[in-house]
PDB file of C-alpha atoms in Angstrom:
ATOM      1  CA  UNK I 865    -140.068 -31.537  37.543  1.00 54.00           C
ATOM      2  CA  UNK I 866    -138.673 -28.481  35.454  1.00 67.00           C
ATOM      3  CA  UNK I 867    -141.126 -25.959  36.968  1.00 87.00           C
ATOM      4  CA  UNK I 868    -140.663 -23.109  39.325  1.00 94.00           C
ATOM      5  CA  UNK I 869    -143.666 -22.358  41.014  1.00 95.00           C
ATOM      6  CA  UNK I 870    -143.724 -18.402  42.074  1.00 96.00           C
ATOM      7  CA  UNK I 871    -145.939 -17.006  44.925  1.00 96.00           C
ATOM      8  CA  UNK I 872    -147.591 -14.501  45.325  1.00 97.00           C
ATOM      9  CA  UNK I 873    -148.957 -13.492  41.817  1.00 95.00           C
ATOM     10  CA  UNK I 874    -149.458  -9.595  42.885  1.00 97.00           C
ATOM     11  CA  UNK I 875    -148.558  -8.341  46.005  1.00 97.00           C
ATOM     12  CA  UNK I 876    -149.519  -4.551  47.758  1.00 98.00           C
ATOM     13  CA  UNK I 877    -147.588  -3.558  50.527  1.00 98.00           C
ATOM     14  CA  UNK I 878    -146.953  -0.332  52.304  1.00 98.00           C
ATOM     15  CA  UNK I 879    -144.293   1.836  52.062  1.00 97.00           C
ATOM     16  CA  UNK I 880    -141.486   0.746  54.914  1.00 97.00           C
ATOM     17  CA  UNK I 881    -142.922  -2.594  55.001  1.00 98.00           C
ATOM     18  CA  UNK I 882    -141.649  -6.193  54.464  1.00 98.00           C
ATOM     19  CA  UNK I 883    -142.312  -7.706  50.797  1.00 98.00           C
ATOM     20  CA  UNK I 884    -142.318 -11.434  50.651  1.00 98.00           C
ATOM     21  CA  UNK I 885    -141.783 -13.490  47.800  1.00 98.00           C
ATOM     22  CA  UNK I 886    -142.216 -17.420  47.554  1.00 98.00           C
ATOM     23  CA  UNK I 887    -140.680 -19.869  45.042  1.00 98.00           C
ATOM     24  CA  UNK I 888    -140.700 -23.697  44.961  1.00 97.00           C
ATOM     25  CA  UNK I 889    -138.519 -25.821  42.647  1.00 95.00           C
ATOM     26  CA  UNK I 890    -138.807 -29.593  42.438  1.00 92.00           C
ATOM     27  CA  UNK I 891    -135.341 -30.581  40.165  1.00 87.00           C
ATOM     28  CA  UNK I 892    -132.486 -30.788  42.770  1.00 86.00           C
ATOM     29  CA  UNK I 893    -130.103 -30.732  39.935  1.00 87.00           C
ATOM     30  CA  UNK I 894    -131.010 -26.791  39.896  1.00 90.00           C
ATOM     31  CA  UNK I 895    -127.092 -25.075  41.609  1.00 89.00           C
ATOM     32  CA  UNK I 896    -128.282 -21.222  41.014  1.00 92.00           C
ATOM     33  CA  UNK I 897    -130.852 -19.257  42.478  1.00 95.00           C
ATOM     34  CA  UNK I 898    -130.961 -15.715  40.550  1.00 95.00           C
ATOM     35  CA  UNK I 899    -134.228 -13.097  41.124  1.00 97.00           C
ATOM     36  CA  UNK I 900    -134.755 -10.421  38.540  1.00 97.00           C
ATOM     37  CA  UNK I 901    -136.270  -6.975  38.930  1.00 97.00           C
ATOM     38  CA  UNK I 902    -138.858  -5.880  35.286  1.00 96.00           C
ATOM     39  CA  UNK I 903    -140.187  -2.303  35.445  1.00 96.00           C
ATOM     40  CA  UNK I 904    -142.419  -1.698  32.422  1.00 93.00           C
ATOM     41  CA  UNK I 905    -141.089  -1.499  29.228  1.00 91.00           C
ATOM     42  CA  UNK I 906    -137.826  -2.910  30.382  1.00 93.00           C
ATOM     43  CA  UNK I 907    -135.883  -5.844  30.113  1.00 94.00           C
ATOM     44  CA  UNK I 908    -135.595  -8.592  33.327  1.00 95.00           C
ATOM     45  CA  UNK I 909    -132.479  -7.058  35.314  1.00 95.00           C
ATOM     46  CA  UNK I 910    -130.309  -9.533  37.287  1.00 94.00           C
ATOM     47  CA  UNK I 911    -130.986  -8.519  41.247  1.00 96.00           C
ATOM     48  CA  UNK I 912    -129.191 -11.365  43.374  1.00 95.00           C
ATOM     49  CA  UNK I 913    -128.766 -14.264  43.028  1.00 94.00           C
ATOM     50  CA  UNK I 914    -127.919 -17.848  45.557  1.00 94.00           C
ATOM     51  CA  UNK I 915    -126.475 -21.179  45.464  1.00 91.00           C
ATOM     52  CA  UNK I 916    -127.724 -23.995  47.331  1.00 88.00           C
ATOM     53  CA  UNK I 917    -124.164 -24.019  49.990  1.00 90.00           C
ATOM     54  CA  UNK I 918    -125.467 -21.105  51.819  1.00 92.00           C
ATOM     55  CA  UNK I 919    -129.030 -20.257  53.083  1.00 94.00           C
ATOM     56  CA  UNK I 920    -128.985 -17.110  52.940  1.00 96.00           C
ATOM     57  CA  UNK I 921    -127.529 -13.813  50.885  1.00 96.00           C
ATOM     58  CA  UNK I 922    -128.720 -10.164  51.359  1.00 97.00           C
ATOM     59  CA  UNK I 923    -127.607  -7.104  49.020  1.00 96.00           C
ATOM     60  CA  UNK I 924    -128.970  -3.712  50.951  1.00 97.00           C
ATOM     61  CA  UNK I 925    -132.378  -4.035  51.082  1.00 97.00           C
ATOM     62  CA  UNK I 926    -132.893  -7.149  49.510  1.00 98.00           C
ATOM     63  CA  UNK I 927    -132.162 -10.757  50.355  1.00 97.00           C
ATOM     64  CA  UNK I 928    -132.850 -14.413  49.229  1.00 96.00           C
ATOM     65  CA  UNK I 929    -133.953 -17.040  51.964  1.00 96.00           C
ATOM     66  CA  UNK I 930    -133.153 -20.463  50.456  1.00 95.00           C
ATOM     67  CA  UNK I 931    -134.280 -23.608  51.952  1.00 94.00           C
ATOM     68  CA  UNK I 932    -132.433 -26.987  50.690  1.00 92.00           C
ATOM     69  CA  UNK I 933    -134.588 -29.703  52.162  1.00 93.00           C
ATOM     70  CA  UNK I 934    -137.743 -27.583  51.541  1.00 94.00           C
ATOM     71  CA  UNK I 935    -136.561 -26.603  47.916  1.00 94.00           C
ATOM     72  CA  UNK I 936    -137.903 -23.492  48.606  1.00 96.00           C
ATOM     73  CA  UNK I 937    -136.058 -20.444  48.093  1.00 97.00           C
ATOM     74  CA  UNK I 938    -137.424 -16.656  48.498  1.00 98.00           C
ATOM     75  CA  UNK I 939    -137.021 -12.710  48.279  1.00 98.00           C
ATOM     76  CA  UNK I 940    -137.434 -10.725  51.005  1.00 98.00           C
ATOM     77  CA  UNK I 941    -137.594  -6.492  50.350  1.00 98.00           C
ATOM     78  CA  UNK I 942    -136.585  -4.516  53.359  1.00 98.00           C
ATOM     79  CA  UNK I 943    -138.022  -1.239  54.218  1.00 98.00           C
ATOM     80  CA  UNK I 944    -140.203  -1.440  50.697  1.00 98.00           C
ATOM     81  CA  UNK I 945    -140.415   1.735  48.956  1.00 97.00           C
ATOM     82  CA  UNK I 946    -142.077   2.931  45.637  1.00 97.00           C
ATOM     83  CA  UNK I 947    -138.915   2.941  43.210  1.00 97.00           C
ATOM     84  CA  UNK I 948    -139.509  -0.998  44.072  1.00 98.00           C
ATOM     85  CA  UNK I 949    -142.634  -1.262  42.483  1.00 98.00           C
ATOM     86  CA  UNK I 950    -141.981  -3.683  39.551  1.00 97.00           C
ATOM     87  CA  UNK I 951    -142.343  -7.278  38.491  1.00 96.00           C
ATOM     88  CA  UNK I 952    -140.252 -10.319  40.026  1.00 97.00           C
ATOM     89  CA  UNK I 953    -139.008 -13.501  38.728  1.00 96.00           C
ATOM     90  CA  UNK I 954    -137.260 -16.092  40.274  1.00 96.00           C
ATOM     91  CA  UNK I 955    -136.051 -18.873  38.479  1.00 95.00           C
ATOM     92  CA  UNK I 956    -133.289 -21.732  38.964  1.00 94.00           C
ATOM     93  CA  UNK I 957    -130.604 -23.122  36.745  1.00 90.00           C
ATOM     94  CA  UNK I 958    -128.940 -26.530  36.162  1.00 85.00           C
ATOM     95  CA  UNK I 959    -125.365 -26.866  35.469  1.00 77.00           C
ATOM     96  CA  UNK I 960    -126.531 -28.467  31.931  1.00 74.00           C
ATOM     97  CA  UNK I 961    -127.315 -24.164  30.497  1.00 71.00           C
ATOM     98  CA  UNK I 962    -131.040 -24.557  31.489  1.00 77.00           C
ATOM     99  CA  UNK I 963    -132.835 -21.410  33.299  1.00 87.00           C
ATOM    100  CA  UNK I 964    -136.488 -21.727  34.050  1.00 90.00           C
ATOM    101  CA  UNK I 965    -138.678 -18.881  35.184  1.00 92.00           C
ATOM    102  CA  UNK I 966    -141.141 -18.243  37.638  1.00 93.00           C
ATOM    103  CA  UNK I 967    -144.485 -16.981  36.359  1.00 93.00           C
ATOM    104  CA  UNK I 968    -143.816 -13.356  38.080  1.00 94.00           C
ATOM    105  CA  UNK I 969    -144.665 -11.889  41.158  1.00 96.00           C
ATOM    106  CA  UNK I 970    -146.230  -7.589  40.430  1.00 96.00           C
ATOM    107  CA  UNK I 971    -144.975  -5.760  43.305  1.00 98.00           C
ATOM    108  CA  UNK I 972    -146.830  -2.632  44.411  1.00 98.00           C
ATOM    109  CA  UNK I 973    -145.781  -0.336  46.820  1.00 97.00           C
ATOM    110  CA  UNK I 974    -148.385   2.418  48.255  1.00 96.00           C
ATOM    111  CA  UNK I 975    -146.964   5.486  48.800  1.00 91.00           C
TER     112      UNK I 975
ATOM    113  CA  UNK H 354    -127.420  -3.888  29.947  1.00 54.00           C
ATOM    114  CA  UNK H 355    -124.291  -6.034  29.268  1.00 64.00           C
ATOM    115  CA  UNK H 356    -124.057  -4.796  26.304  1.00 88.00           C
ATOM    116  CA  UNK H 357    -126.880  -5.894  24.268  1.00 94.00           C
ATOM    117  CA  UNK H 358    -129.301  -4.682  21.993  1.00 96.00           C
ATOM    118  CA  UNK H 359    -132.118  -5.362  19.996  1.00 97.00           C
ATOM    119  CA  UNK H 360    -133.752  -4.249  16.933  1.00 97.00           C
ATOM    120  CA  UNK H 361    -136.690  -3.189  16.087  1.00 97.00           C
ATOM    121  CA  UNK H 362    -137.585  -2.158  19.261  1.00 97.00           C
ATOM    122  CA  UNK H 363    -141.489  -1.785  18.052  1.00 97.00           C
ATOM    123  CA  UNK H 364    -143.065  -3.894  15.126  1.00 97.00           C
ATOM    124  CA  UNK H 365    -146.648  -4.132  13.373  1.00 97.00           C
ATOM    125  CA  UNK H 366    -147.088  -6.462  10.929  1.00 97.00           C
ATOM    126  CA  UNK H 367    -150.026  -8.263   9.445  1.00 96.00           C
ATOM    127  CA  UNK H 368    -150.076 -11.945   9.607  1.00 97.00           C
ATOM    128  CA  UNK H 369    -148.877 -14.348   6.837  1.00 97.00           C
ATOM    129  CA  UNK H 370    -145.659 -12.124   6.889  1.00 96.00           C
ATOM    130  CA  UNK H 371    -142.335 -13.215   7.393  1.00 96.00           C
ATOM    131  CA  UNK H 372    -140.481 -10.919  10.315  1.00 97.00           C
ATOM    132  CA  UNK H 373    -136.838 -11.104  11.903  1.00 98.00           C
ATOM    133  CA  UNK H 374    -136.071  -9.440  14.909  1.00 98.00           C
ATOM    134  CA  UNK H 375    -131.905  -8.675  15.815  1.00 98.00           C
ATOM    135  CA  UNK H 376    -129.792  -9.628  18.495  1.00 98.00           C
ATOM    136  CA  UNK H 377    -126.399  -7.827  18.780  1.00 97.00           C
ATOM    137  CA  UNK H 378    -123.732  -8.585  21.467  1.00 96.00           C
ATOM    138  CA  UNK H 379    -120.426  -6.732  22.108  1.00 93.00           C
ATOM    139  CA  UNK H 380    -119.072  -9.012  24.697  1.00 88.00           C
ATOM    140  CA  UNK H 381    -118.242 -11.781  23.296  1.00 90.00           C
ATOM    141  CA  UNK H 382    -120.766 -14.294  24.664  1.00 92.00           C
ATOM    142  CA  UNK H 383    -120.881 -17.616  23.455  1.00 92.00           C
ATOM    143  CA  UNK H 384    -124.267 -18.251  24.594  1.00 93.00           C
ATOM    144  CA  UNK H 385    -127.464 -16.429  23.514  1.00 95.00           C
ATOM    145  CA  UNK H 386    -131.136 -16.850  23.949  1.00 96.00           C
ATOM    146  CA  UNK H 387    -133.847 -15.822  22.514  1.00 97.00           C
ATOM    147  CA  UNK H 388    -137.296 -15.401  24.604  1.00 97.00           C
ATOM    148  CA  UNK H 389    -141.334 -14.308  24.615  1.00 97.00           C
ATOM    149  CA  UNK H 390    -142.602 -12.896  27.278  1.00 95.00           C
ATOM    150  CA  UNK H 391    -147.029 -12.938  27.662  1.00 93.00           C
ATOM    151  CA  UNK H 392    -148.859 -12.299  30.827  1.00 86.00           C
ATOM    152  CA  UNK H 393    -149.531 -15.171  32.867  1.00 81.00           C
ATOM    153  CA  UNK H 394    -146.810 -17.171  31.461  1.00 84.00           C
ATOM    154  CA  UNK H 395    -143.838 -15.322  32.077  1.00 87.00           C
ATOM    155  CA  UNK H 396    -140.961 -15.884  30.355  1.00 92.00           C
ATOM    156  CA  UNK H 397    -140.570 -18.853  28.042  1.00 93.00           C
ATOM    157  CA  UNK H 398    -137.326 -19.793  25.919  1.00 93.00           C
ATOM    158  CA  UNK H 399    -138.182 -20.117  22.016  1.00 96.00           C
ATOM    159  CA  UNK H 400    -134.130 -21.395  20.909  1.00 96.00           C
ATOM    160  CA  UNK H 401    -131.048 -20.361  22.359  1.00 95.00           C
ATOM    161  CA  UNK H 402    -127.142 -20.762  20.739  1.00 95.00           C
ATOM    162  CA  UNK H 403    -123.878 -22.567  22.050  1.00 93.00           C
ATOM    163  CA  UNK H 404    -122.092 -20.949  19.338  1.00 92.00           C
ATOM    164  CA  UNK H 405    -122.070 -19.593  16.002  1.00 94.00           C
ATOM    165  CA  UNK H 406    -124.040 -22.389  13.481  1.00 91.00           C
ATOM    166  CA  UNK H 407    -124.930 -23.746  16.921  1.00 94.00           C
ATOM    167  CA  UNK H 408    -128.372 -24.072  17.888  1.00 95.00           C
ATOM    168  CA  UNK H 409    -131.098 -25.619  19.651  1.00 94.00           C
ATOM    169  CA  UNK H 410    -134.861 -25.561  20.180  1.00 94.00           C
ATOM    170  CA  UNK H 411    -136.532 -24.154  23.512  1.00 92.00           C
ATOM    171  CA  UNK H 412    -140.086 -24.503  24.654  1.00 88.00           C
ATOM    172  CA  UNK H 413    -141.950 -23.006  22.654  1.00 94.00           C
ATOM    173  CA  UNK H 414    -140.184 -23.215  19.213  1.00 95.00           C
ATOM    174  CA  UNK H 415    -142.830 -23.686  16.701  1.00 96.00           C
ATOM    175  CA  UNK H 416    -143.063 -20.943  14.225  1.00 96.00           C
ATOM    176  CA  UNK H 417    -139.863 -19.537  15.033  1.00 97.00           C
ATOM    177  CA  UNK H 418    -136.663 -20.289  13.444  1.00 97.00           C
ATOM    178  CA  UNK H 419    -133.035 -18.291  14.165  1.00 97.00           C
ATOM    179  CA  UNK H 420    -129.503 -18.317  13.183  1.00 97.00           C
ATOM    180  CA  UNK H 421    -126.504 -17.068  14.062  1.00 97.00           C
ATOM    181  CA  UNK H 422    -123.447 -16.941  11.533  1.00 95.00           C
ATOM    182  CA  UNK H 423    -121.633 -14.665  13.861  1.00 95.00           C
ATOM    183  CA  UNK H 424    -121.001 -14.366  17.913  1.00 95.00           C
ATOM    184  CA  UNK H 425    -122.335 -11.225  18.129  1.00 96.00           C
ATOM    185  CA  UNK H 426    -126.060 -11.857  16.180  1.00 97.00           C
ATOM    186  CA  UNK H 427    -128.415 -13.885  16.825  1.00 98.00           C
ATOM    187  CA  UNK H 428    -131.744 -13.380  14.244  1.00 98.00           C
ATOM    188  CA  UNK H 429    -134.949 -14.869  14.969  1.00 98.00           C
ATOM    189  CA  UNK H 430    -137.196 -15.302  12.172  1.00 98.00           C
ATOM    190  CA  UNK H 431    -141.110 -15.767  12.217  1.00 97.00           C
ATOM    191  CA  UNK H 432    -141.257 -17.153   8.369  1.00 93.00           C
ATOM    192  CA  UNK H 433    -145.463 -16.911   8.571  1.00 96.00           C
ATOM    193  CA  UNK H 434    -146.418 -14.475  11.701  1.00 96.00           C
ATOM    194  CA  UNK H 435    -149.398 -15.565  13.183  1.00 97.00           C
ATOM    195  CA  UNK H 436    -151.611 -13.280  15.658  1.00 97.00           C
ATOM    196  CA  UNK H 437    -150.697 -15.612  18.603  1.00 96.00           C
ATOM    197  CA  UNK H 438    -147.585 -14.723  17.817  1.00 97.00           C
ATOM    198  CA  UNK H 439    -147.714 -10.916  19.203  1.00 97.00           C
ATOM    199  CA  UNK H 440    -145.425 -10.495  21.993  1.00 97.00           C
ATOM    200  CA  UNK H 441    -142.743  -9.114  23.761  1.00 97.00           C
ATOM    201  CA  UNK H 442    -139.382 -11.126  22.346  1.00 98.00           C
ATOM    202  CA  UNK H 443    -136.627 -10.854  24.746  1.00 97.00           C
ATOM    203  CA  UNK H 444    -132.867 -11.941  23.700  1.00 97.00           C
ATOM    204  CA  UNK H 445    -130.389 -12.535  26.820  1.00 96.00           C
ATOM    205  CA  UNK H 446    -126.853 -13.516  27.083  1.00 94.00           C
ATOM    206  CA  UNK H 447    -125.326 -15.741  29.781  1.00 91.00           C
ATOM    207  CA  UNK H 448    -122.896 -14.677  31.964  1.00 84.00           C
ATOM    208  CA  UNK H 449    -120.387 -16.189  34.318  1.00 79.00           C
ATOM    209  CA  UNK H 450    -121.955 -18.050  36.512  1.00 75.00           C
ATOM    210  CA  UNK H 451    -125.014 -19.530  34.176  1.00 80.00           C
ATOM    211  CA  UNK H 452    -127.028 -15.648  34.908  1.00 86.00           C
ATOM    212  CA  UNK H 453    -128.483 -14.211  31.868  1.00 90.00           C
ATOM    213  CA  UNK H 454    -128.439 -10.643  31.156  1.00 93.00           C
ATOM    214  CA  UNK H 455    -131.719  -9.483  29.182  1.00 95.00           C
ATOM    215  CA  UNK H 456    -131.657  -6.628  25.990  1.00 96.00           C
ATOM    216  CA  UNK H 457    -134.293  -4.264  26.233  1.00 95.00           C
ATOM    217  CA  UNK H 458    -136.961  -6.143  24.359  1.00 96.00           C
ATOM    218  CA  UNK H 459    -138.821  -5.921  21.198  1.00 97.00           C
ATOM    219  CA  UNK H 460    -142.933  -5.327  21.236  1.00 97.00           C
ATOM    220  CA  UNK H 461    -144.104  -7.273  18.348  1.00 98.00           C
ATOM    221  CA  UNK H 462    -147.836  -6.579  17.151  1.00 97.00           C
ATOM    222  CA  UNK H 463    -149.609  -8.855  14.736  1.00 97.00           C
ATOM    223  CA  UNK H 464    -152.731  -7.687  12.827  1.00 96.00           C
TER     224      UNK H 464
END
């Protein structure tokens, strides 16, 4: 019930296209919906981030999807370009201090 | 970065040795975490701190122990490193509204 289950592992998509990423959480005491950006050698950076009253948030280029009923909540990349090439995590946090992480998502971008 | 920083940034050490890897703040936070980070699992929590003296175990907390006897350090301490315990070690603060802010991460290599 703690888990966050992340979709896809990898992903490849052209340059200018749509990058989709899934997660699934199972807890509904989990209030906060934050994605982070990890280029290599880097620490996780805070992208954006969602709670559960609105279904949807976008930041430029970027926005999070969230589905309440579904307890499904994703990342959508607009316009996808090379600079995005990195690893994602989602995760979800409780009100209780607790974060858990999605496995990752590598995002590659062809040029 | 939110201020945070970690030290060493690189390590090699033989196993059987004990090692302690920094965590310094400058904000203020009363929360701080200390993580690993391995391919195919992501990122999992080891302990994380409610305060100075304060602590508490995370997932994976054997082998590890930490302290903190000051707001702005947090230490985690591998008394007896063990090969499975090469890693990336991530420390992270929490912010606001429950995010957490990562340092820039410490590559740990045990021989």
């Amino acid at each position: 019930q703690q888990q966050v289950k992340q979709s896809p592992q990898s992903l490849i998509v052209q340059k200018g296209g749509i990058s989709i990423i899934n997660c699934a959480y199972e807890n509904t005491a989990f209030d906060y919906f934050p994605w982070y950006q990890q280029f290599p050698g880097k620490g996780p950076a805070l992208l954006i981030a969602i709670r559960p009253d609105v279904s949807e948030k976008k930041e430029g280029r970027f926005t999070i999807s969230f589905n309440k009923s579904a307890k499904q909540f994703s990342l959508h990349i607009m316009d996808s370009q090379p600079g995005d090439s990195a690893t994602y995590f989602c995760a979800a946090a409780s009100r209780d201090d607790k974060i858990i992480f999605g496995k990752g998502t590598r995002l590659h971008i062809l040029p | 970065d939110a201020g945070i920083t970690q030290s060493p940034r690189h390590k090699v050490t033989e196993t059987g040795t004990p090692v302690t890897l920094r965590c310094h703040q400058t904000e203020n936070h009363r929360y701080m975490y200390w993580y690993r980070q391995d391919p195919g699992h992501g990122l999992r929590l080891i302990h994380y701190s409610y305060g100075v003296k304060d602590t508490d175990k995370g997932e994976v907390s054997d082998g590890y122990s930490v302290s903190r006897s000051k707001t702005e350090d947090f230490l985690l301490t591998l008394e007896s490193a063990t090969s499975s315990q090469t890693s990336v070690y991530f420390c992270a603060i929490k912010g606001s509204y429950n995010e957490q802010f990562f340092g820039p991460g410490t590559r740990l290599t045990v021989l």
